[in-house]
CSV table of C-alpha atoms in Angstrom, one decimal:
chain,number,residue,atom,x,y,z
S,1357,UNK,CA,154.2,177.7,134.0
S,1358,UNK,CA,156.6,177.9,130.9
S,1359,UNK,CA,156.3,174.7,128.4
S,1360,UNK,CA,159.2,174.5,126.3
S,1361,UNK,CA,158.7,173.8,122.7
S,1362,UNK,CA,160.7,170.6,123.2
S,1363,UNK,CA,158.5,169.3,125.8
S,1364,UNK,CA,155.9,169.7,123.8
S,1365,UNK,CA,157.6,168.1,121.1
S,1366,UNK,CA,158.1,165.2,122.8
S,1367,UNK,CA,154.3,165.1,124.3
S,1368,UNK,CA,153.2,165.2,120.5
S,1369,UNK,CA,155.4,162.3,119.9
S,1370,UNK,CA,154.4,160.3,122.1
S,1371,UNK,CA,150.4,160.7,121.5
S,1372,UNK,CA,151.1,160.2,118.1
S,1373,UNK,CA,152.6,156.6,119.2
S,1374,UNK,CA,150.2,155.7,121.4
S,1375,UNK,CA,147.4,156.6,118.4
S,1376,UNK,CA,149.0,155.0,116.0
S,1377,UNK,CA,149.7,151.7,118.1
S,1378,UNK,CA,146.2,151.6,119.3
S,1379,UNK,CA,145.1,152.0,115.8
S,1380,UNK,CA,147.4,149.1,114.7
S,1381,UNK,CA,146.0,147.1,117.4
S,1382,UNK,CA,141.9,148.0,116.3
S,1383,UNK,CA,143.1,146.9,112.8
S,1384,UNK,CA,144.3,143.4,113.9
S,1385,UNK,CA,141.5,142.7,115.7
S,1386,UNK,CA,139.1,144.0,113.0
S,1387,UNK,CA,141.0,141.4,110.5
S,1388,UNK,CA,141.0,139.0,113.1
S,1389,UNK,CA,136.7,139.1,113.5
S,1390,UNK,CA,136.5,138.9,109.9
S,1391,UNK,CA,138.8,135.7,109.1
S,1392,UNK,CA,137.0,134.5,112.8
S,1393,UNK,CA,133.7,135.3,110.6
S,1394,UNK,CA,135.1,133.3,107.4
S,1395,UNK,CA,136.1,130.6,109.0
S,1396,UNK,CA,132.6,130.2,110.6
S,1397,UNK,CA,131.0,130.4,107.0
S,1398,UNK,CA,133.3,128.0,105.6
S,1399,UNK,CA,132.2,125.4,108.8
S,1400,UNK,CA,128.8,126.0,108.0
S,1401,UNK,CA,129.2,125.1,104.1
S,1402,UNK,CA,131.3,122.2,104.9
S,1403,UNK,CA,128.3,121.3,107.5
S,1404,UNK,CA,125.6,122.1,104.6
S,1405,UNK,CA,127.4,120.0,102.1
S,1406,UNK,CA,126.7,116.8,104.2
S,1407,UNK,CA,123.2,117.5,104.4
S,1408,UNK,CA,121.1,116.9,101.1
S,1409,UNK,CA,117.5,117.3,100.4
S,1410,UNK,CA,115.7,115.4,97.5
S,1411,UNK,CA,112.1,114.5,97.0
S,1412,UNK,CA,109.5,114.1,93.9
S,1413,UNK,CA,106.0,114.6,93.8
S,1414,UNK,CA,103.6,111.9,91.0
S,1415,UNK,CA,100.3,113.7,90.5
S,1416,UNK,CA,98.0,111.7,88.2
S,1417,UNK,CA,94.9,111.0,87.2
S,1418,UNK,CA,93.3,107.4,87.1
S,1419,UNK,CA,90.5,105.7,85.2
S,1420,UNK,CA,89.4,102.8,85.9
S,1421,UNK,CA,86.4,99.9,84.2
S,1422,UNK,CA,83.9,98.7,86.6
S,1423,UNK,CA,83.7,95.1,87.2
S,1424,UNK,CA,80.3,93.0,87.4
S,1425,UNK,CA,79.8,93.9,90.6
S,1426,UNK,CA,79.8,97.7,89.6
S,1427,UNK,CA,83.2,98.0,91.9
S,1428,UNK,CA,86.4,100.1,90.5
S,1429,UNK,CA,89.1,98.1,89.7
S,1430,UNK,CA,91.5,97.0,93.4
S,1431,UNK,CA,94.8,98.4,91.0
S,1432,UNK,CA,93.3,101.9,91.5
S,1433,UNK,CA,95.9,103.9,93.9
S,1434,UNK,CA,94.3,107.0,93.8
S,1435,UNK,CA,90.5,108.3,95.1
S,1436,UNK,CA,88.4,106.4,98.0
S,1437,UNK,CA,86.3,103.2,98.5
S,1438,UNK,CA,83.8,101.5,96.0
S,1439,UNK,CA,81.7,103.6,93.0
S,1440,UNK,CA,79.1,104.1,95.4
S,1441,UNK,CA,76.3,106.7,94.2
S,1442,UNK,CA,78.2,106.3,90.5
S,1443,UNK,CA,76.9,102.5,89.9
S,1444,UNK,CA,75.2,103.2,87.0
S,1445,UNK,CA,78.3,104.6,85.3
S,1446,UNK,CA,80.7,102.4,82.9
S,1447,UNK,CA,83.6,104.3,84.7
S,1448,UNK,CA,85.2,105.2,87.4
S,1449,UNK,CA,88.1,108.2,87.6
S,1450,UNK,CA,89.6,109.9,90.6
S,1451,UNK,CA,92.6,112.5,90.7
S,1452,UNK,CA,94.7,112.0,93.7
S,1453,UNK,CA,98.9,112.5,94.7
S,1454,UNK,CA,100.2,108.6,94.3
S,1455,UNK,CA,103.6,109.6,96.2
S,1456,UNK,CA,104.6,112.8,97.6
S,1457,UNK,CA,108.3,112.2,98.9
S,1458,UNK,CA,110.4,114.9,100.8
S,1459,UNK,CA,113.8,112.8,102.3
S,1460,UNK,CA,116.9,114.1,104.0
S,1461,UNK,CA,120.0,112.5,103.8
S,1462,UNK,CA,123.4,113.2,106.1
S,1463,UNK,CA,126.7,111.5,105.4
S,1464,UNK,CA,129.6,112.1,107.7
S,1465,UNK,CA,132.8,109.6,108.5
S,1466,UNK,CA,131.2,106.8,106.4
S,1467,UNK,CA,127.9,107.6,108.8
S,1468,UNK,CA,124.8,107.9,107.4
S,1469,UNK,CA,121.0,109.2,108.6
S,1470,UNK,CA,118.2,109.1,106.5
S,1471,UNK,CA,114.7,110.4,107.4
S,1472,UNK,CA,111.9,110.3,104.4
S,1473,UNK,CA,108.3,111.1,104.3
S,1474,UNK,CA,105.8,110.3,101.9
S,1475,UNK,CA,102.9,113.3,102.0
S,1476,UNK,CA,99.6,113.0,100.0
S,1477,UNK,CA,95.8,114.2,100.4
S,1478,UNK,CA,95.6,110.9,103.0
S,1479,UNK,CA,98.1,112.7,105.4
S,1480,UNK,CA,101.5,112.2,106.5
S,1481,UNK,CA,103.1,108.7,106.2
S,1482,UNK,CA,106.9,107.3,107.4
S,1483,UNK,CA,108.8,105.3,104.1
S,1484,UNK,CA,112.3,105.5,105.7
S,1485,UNK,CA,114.2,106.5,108.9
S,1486,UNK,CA,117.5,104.5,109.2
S,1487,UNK,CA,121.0,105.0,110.1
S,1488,UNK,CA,123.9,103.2,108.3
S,1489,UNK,CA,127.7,102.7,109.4
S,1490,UNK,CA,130.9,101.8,107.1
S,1491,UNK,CA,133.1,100.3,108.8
S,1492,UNK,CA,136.3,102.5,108.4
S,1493,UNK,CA,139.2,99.9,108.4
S,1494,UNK,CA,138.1,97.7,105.7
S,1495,UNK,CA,135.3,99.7,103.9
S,1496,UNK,CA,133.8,95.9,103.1
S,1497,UNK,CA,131.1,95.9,105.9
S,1498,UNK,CA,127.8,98.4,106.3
S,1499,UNK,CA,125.5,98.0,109.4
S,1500,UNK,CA,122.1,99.7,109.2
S,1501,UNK,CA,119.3,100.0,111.5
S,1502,UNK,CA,115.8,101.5,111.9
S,1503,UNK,CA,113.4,101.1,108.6
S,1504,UNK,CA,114.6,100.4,105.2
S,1505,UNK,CA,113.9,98.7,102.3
S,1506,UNK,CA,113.7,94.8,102.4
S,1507,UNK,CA,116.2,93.5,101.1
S,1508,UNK,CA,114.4,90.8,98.5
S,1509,UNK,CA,114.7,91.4,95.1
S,1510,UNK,CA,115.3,93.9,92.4
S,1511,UNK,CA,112.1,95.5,92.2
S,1512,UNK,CA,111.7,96.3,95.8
S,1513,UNK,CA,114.8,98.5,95.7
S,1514,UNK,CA,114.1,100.5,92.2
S,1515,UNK,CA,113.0,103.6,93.3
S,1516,UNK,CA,109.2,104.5,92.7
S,1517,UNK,CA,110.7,107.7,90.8
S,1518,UNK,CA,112.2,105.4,88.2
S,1519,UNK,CA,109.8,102.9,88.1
S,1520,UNK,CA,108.5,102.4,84.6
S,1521,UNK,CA,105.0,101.4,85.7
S,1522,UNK,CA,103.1,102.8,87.9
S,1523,UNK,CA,102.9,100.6,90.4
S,1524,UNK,CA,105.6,97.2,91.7
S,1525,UNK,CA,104.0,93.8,90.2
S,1526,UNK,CA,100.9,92.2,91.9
S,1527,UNK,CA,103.0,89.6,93.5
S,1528,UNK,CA,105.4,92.7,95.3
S,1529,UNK,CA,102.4,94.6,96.4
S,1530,UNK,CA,100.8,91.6,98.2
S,1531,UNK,CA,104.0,90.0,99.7
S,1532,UNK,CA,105.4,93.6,100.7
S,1533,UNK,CA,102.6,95.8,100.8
S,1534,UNK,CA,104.8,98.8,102.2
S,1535,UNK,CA,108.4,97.4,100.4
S,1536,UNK,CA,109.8,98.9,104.1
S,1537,UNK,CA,111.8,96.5,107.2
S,1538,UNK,CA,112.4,97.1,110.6
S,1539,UNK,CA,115.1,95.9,111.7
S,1540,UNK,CA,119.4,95.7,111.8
S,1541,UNK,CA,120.7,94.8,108.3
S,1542,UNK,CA,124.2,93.7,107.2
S,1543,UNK,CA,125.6,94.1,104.3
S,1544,UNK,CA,129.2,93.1,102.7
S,1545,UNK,CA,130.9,94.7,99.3
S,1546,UNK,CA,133.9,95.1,98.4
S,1547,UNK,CA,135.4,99.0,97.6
S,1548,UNK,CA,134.4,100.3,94.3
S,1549,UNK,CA,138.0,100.0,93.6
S,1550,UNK,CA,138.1,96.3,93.8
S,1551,UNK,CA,137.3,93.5,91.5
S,1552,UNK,CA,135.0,91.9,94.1
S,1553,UNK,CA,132.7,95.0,94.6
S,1554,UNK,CA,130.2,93.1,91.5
S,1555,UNK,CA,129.2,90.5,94.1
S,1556,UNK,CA,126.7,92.3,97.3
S,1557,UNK,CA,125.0,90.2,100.0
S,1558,UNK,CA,122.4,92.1,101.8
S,1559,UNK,CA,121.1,90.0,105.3
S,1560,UNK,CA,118.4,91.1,107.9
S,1561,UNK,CA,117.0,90.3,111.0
S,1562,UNK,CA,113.2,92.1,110.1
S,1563,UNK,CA,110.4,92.2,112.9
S,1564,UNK,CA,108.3,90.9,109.5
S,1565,UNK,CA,105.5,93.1,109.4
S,1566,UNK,CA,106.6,96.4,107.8
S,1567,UNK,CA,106.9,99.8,109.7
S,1568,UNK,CA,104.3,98.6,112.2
S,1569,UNK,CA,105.1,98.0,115.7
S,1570,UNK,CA,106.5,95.1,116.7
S,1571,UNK,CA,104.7,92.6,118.2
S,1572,UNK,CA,106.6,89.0,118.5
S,1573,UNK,CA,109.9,88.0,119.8
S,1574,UNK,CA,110.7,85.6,117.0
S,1575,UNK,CA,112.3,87.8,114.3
S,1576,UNK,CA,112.8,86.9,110.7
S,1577,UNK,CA,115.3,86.2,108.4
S,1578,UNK,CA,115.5,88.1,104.8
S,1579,UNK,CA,118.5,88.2,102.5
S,1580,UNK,CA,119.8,88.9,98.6
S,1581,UNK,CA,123.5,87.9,97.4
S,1582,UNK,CA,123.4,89.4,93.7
S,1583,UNK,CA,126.1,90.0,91.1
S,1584,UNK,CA,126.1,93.3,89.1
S,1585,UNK,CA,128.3,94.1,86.0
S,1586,UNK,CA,129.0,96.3,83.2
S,1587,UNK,CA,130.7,97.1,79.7
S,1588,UNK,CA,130.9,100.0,77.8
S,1589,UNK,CA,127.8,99.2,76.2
S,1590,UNK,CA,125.7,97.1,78.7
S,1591,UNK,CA,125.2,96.2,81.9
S,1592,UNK,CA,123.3,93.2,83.7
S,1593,UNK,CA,122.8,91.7,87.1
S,1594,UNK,CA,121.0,88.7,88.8
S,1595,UNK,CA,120.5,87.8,92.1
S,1596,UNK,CA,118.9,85.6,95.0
S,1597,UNK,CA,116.6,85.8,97.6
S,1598,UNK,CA,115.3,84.6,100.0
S,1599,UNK,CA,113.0,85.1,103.2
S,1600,UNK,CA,112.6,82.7,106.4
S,1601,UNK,CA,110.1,84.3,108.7
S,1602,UNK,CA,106.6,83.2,110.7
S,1603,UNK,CA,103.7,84.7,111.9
S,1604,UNK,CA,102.3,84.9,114.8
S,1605,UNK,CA,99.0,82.2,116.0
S,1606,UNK,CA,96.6,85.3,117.7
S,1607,UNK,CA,93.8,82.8,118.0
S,1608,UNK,CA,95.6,79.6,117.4
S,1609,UNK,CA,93.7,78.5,114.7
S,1610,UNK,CA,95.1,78.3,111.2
S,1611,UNK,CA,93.8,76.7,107.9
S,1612,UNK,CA,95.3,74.4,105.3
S,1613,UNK,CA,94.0,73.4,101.8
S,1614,UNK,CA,93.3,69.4,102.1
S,1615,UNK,CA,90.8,68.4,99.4
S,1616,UNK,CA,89.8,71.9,97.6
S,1617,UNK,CA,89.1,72.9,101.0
S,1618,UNK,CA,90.6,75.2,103.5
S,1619,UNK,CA,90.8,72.4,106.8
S,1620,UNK,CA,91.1,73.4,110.4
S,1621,UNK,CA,94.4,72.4,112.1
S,1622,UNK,CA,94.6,73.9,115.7
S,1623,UNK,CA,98.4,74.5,116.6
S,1624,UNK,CA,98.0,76.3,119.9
S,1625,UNK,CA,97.6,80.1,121.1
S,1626,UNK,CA,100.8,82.4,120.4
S,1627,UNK,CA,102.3,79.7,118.4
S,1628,UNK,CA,104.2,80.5,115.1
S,1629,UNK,CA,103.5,79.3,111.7
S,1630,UNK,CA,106.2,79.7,108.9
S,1631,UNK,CA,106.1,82.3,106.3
S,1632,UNK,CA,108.8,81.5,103.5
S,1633,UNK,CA,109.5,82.8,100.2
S,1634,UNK,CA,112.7,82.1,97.4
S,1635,UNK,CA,113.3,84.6,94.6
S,1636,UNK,CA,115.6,85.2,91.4
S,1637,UNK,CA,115.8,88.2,89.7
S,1638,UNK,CA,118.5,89.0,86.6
S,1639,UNK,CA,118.4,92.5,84.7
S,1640,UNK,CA,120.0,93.7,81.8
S,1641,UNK,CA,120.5,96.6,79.6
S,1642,UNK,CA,122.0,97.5,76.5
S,1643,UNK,CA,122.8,100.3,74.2
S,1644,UNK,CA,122.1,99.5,70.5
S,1645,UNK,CA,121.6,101.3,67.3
S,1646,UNK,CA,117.2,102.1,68.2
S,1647,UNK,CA,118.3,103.5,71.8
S,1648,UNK,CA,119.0,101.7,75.0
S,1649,UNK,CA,117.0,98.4,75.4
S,1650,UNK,CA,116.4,97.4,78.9
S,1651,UNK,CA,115.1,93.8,80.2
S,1652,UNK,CA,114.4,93.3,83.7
S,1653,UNK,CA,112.3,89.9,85.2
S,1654,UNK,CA,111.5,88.1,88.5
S,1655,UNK,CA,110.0,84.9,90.1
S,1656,UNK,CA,108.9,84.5,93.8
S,1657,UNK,CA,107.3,81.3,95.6
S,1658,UNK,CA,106.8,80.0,99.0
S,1659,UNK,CA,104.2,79.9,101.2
S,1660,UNK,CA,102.1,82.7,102.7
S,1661,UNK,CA,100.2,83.0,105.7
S,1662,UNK,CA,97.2,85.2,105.0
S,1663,UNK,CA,93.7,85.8,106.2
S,1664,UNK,CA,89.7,84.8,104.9
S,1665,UNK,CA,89.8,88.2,103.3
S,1666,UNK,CA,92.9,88.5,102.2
S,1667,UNK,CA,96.3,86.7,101.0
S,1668,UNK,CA,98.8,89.9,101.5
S,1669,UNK,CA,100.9,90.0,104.2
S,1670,UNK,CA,99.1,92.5,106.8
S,1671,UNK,CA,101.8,91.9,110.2
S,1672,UNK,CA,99.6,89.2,111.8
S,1673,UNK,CA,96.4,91.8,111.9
S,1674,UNK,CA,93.2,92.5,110.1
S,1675,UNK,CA,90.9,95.8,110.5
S,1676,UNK,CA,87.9,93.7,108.6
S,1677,UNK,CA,88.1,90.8,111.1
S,1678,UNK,CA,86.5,90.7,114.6
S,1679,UNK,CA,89.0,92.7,117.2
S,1680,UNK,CA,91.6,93.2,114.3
S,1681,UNK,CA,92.8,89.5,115.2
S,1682,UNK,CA,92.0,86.7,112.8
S,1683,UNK,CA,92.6,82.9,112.3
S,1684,UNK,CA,95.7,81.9,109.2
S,1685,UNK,CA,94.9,81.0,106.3
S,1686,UNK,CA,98.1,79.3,104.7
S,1687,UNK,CA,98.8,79.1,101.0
S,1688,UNK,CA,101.4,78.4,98.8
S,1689,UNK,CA,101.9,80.9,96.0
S,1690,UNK,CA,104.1,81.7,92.7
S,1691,UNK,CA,104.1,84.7,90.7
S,1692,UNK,CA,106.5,87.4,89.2
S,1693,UNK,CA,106.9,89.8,86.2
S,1694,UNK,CA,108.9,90.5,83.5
S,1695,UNK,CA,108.9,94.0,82.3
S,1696,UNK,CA,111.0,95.5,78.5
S,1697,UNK,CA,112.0,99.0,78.5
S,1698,UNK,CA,112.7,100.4,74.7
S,1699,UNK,CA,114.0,104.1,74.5
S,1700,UNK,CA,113.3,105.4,71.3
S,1701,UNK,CA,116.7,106.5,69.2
S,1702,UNK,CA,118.0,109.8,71.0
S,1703,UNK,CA,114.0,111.6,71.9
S,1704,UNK,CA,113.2,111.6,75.1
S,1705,UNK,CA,110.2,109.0,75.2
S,1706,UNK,CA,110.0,105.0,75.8
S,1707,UNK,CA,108.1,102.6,75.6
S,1708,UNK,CA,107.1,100.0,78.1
S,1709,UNK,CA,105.5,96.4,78.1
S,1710,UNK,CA,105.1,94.7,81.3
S,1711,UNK,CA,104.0,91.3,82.0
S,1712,UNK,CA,103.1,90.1,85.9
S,1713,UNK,CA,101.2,87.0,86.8
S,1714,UNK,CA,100.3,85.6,90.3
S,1715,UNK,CA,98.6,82.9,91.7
S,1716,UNK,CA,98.0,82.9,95.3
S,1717,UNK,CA,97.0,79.5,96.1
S,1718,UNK,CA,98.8,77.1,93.4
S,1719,UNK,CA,96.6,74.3,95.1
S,1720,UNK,CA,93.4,75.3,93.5
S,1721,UNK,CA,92.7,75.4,90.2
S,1722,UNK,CA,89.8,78.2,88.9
S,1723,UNK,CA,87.1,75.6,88.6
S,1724,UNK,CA,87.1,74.5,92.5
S,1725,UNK,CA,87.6,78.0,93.9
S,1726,UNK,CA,83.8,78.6,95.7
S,1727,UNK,CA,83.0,75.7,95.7
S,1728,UNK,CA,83.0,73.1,99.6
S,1729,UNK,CA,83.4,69.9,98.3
S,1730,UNK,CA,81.1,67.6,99.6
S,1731,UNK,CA,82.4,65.0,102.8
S,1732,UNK,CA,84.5,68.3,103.9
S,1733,UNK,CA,85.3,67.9,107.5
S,1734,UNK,CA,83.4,69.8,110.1
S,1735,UNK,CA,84.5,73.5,110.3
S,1736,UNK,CA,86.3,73.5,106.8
S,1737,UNK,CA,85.7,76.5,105.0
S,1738,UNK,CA,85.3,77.1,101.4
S,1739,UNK,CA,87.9,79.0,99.4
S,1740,UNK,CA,87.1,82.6,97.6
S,1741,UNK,CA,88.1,85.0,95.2
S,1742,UNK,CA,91.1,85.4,97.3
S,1743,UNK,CA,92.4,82.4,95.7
S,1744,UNK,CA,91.9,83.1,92.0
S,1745,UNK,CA,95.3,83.8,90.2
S,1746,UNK,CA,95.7,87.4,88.5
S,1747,UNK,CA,97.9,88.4,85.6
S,1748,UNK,CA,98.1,92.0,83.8
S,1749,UNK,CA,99.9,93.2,80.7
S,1750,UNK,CA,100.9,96.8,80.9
S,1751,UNK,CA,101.2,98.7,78.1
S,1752,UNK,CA,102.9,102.6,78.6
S,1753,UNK,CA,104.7,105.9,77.2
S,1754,UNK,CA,106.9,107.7,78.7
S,1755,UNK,CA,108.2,111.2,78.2
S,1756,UNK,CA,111.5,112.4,79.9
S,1757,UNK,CA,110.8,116.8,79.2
S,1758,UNK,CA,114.3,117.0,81.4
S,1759,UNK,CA,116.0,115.6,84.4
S,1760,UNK,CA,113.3,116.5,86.5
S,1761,UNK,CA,110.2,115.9,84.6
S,1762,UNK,CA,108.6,113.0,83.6
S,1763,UNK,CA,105.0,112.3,81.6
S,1764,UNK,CA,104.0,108.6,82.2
S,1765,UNK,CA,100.2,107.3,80.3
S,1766,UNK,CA,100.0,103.5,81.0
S,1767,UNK,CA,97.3,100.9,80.7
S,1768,UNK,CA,97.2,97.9,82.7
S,1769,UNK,CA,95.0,95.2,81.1
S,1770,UNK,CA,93.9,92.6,84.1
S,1771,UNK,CA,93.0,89.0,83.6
S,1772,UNK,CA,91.4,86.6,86.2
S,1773,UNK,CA,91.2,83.5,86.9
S,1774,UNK,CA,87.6,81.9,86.3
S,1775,UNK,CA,86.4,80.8,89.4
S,1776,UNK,CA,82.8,79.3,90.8
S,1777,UNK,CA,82.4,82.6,92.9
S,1778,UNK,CA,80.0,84.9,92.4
S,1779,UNK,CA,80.8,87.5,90.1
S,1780,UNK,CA,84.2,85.9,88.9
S,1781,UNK,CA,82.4,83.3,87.0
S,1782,UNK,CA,84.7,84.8,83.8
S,1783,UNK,CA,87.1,87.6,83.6
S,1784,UNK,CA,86.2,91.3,85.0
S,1785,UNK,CA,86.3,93.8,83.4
S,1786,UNK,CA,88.6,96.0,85.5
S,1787,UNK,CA,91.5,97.3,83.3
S,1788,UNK,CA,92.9,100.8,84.4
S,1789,UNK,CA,94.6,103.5,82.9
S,1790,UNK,CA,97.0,105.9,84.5
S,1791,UNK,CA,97.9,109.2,83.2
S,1792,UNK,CA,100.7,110.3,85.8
S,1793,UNK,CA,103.1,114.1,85.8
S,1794,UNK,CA,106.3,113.8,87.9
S,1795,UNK,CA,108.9,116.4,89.4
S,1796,UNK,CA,111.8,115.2,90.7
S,1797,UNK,CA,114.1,117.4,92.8
C-alpha cells in the first residue's frame, strides 16, 4: 500500500494539533491546581489570623518570717502547708510557678471564644472559657457567657501579668478568691468612634461561687458602670460597683454578732441569706518630667457571709468543716488599697508602694476578739482570729529587660490587729518577700 507524501503530511499535521492542544489543556489544568493550591493557603492564613495564642509564665521565689506560732506567713503563694519539720528555723522559703497561663483567643464576625489555662507544679486549673457576641447592627451591646472575670472593680480586671504586686489586695483575695464568674454578662459601650464610648456598664447574672458547680437556683446580681478618659499626657478613670447575691442555708443555721458575740439565729434549711458588697474605684496616670506616675485606689464594704474558719467567700462549702457543709457566719466588712506606680525617667525600672487594709468584722474591735462575753446566750460562740483586721504596705522594684520580660522583688510588710486570741496577742511577725522572673508571650 502506497502512502503519498501528502497524506502523510496531513497525518503529521494533525498529531501535531492534537499534541499541542492536549498540551495546552495539561498546562491549564496545572495552573489551575496551583491557583486552587494558593487559594487554599491564603484560606488557611486568613483562618490562622483569627486565632491567637498568648500566655506568660511568673517563676519566683518566696521568703517568708514565721509568726509565734512557728507558721509561714498565709500571703505565701508558693510551696505547701505549715513549716513542719523546719520549726526551729526563723524562716521559711519555697520556690514554686505562681501562674503558668497558656490562652487561646478566636475572633470572627464580632464573635469571640476564649479558652485559658493556668498550669503550675499543683496541676492543671480552668481561669477562663467564655464566648462573647457584638451585636452587628449597633456595635453598642456585647453578650458573654461561660466563665469570666467578675465584673467588680478595677483590680479584678488588671491582668496578673501587669499587676505591680504580686498578689490582688487582701480584701480581693477574700471576697473573690478565684476573680472568675459563671454566668451570662451584658455589657453596653458605645463604638470607639463615638463620644459616649468613655462611659462602660458591665451587668451579670453570676451563679456566686466562682468556677465551681452550681448549686442554687437563686442567681446573683454583679455590676460596674465606670468612666474612662484620656489626654495627650494622662489618663484617669473611676467607677462603681456593686454586688447583690446570697448564699445558700446548708444546715440552716447562721450566726450574727449581738454583744461581742457570734448569736445563733436559725432561718430554716435551704434558705438564703444575703451577701452584698458596694465598691468605688478611680485611677489615674500621668506623664511628667521623672517618668509616668501612676495612682490607682479602691474601697469595698458590705456584708459577707463566711464560715467559723474562715471569712472568704468559699461557694457555700468548706473542706475543714464536718461533710464539707457548715453553719454562716455573717459579718460586715470594709477594706481596700491604694497602690502608686513611679517609673523612673526613661530606664526601664519602677517603683511601687502599696497600701491595703481590711477589716473583716467592723463590729469588733481588737480587744474583744477571743473573748465570750459573759451572760452570752446559750449556743453563742466566741469570735477568732478570723475577725482581726489586716493591713500591709508593699514596698517593690521592678525591671522591664523588654516587652516580654519582667524582674519583680517586693516586700510586703503585714500588720494585725491585736486581739485576745492566742498567739495574736500583738502583731506577727509574718512579713514576705517575693523575688518573681516573668515571660510574657
Amino acid at each position: 500500500m502506497k502512502i503519498s507524501i501528502k497524506t502523510l503530511a496531513i497525518s503529521f499535521g494533525l498529531i501535531s494539533s492534537v499534541a499541542a492542544s492536549a498540551q495546552d489543556a495539561e498546562k491549564i489544568d496545572t495552573l489551575n491546581v496551583h491557583e486552587q493550591r494558593i487559594t487554599s493557603v491564603e484560606d488557611g492564613l486568613f483562618q490562622l489570623k483569627k486565632l491567637k495564642f498568648s500566655g506568660y509564665i511568673q517563676a519566683e521565689w518566696q521568703s517568708s518570717q514565721l509568726d509565734s506560732l512557728k507558721n509561714k506567713s498565709n500571703d505565701m503563694k508558693v510551696g505547701n502547708g505549715i513549716a513542719g519539720p523546719e520549726k526551729n528555723a526563723d524562716s521559711y522559703n519555697r520556690y514554686g510557678i505562681r501562674r503558668g497561663r497558656l490562652k487561646a483567643t478566636y475572633e470572627d464576625f464580632g464573635c469571640k471564644g476564649v479558652i485559658e489555662f493556668d498550669i503550675s507544679e499543683g496541676g492543671l486549673k480552668t481561669k477562663d472559657v467564655y464566648l462573647s457576641v457584638l451585636d452587628p447592627w449597633t456595635n453598642f451591646f456585647t453578650v458573654k457567657g461561660g466563665v469570666f472575670d467578675n465584673p467588680f472593680g478595677f483590680e479584678i480586671g488588671y491582668s496578673s501579668s501587669s499587676l505591680e504586686s504580686p498578689e490582688r489586695s487582701r480584701i480581693i483575695q477574700s471576697l473573690f478568691p478565684d476573680e472568675k464568674a459563671m454566668g451570662a454578662m451584658l455589657t453596653i459601650q458605645a463604638p470607639k468612634t463615638s463620644p459616649w464610648t468613655v462611659l462602660k456598664l458591665d451587668a451579670g447574672l453570676v451563679s456566686g461561687n466562682a468556677i465551681a458547680k452550681d448549686y442554687k437556683s437563686k442567681k446573683d446580681f454583679v455590676g460596674r458602670l465606670s468612666y474612662n478618659n484620656a489626654t495627650a499626657t494622662m489618663k484617669y478613670g473611676i467607677g462603681v460597683s456593686g454586688y447583690m447575691g446570697s448564699n445558700m442555708l446548708l444546715t440552716g443555721k447562721q450566726y450574727k454578732i449581738s454583744n461581742n458575740a457570734f448569736v445563733k439565729d436559725s432561718v430554716g434549711l435551704n434558705k438564703y441569706t444575703d451577701r452584698a458588697y458596694f465598691g468605688i474605684d478611680a485611677q489615674v496616670s500621668m506623664a511628667t518630667n521623672i517618668g509616668v506616675s501612676s495612682l490607682r485606689g479602691e474601697f469595698i464594704t458590705g456584708t459577707q457571709p463566711g464560715s467559723a474558719t474562715s471569712a472568704a467567700s468559699n461557694n457555700g462549702y468548706d473542706a475543714t468543716a464536718t461533710a464539707g457543709v457548715y453553719d454562716l457566719y455573717i459579718r460586715k466588712f470594709q477594706g481596700g488599697y491604694i497602690t502608686f506606680v513611679q517609673d523612673i525617667l526613661d530606664t526601664k525600672s519602677s517603683i511601687v508602694v502599696k497600701y491595703d487594709w481590711y477589716d473583716p468584722n467592723t463590729n469588733m474591735s481588737g480587744d474583744k476578739i477571743g473573748i465570750l462575753p459573759a451572760g452570752s446566750p446559750s449556743g453563742a460562740k466566741a469570735t477568732s482570729k478570723i475577725d482581726g483586721a489586716y493591713s500591709t504596705l508593699g514596698l517593690g522594684y521592678i525591671y522591664r529587660m523588654n516587652n516580654n520580660v519582667k524582674l519583680t522583688a517586693y516586700y510586703d510588710i503585714v500588720s494585725n490587729e491585736s486581739t485576745k486570741v492566742k498567739g495574736y496577742f500583738k502583731n506577727v511577725t509574718d512579713n514576705v518577700f517575693t523575688l518573681r522572673l516573668q515571660y510574657k508571650f
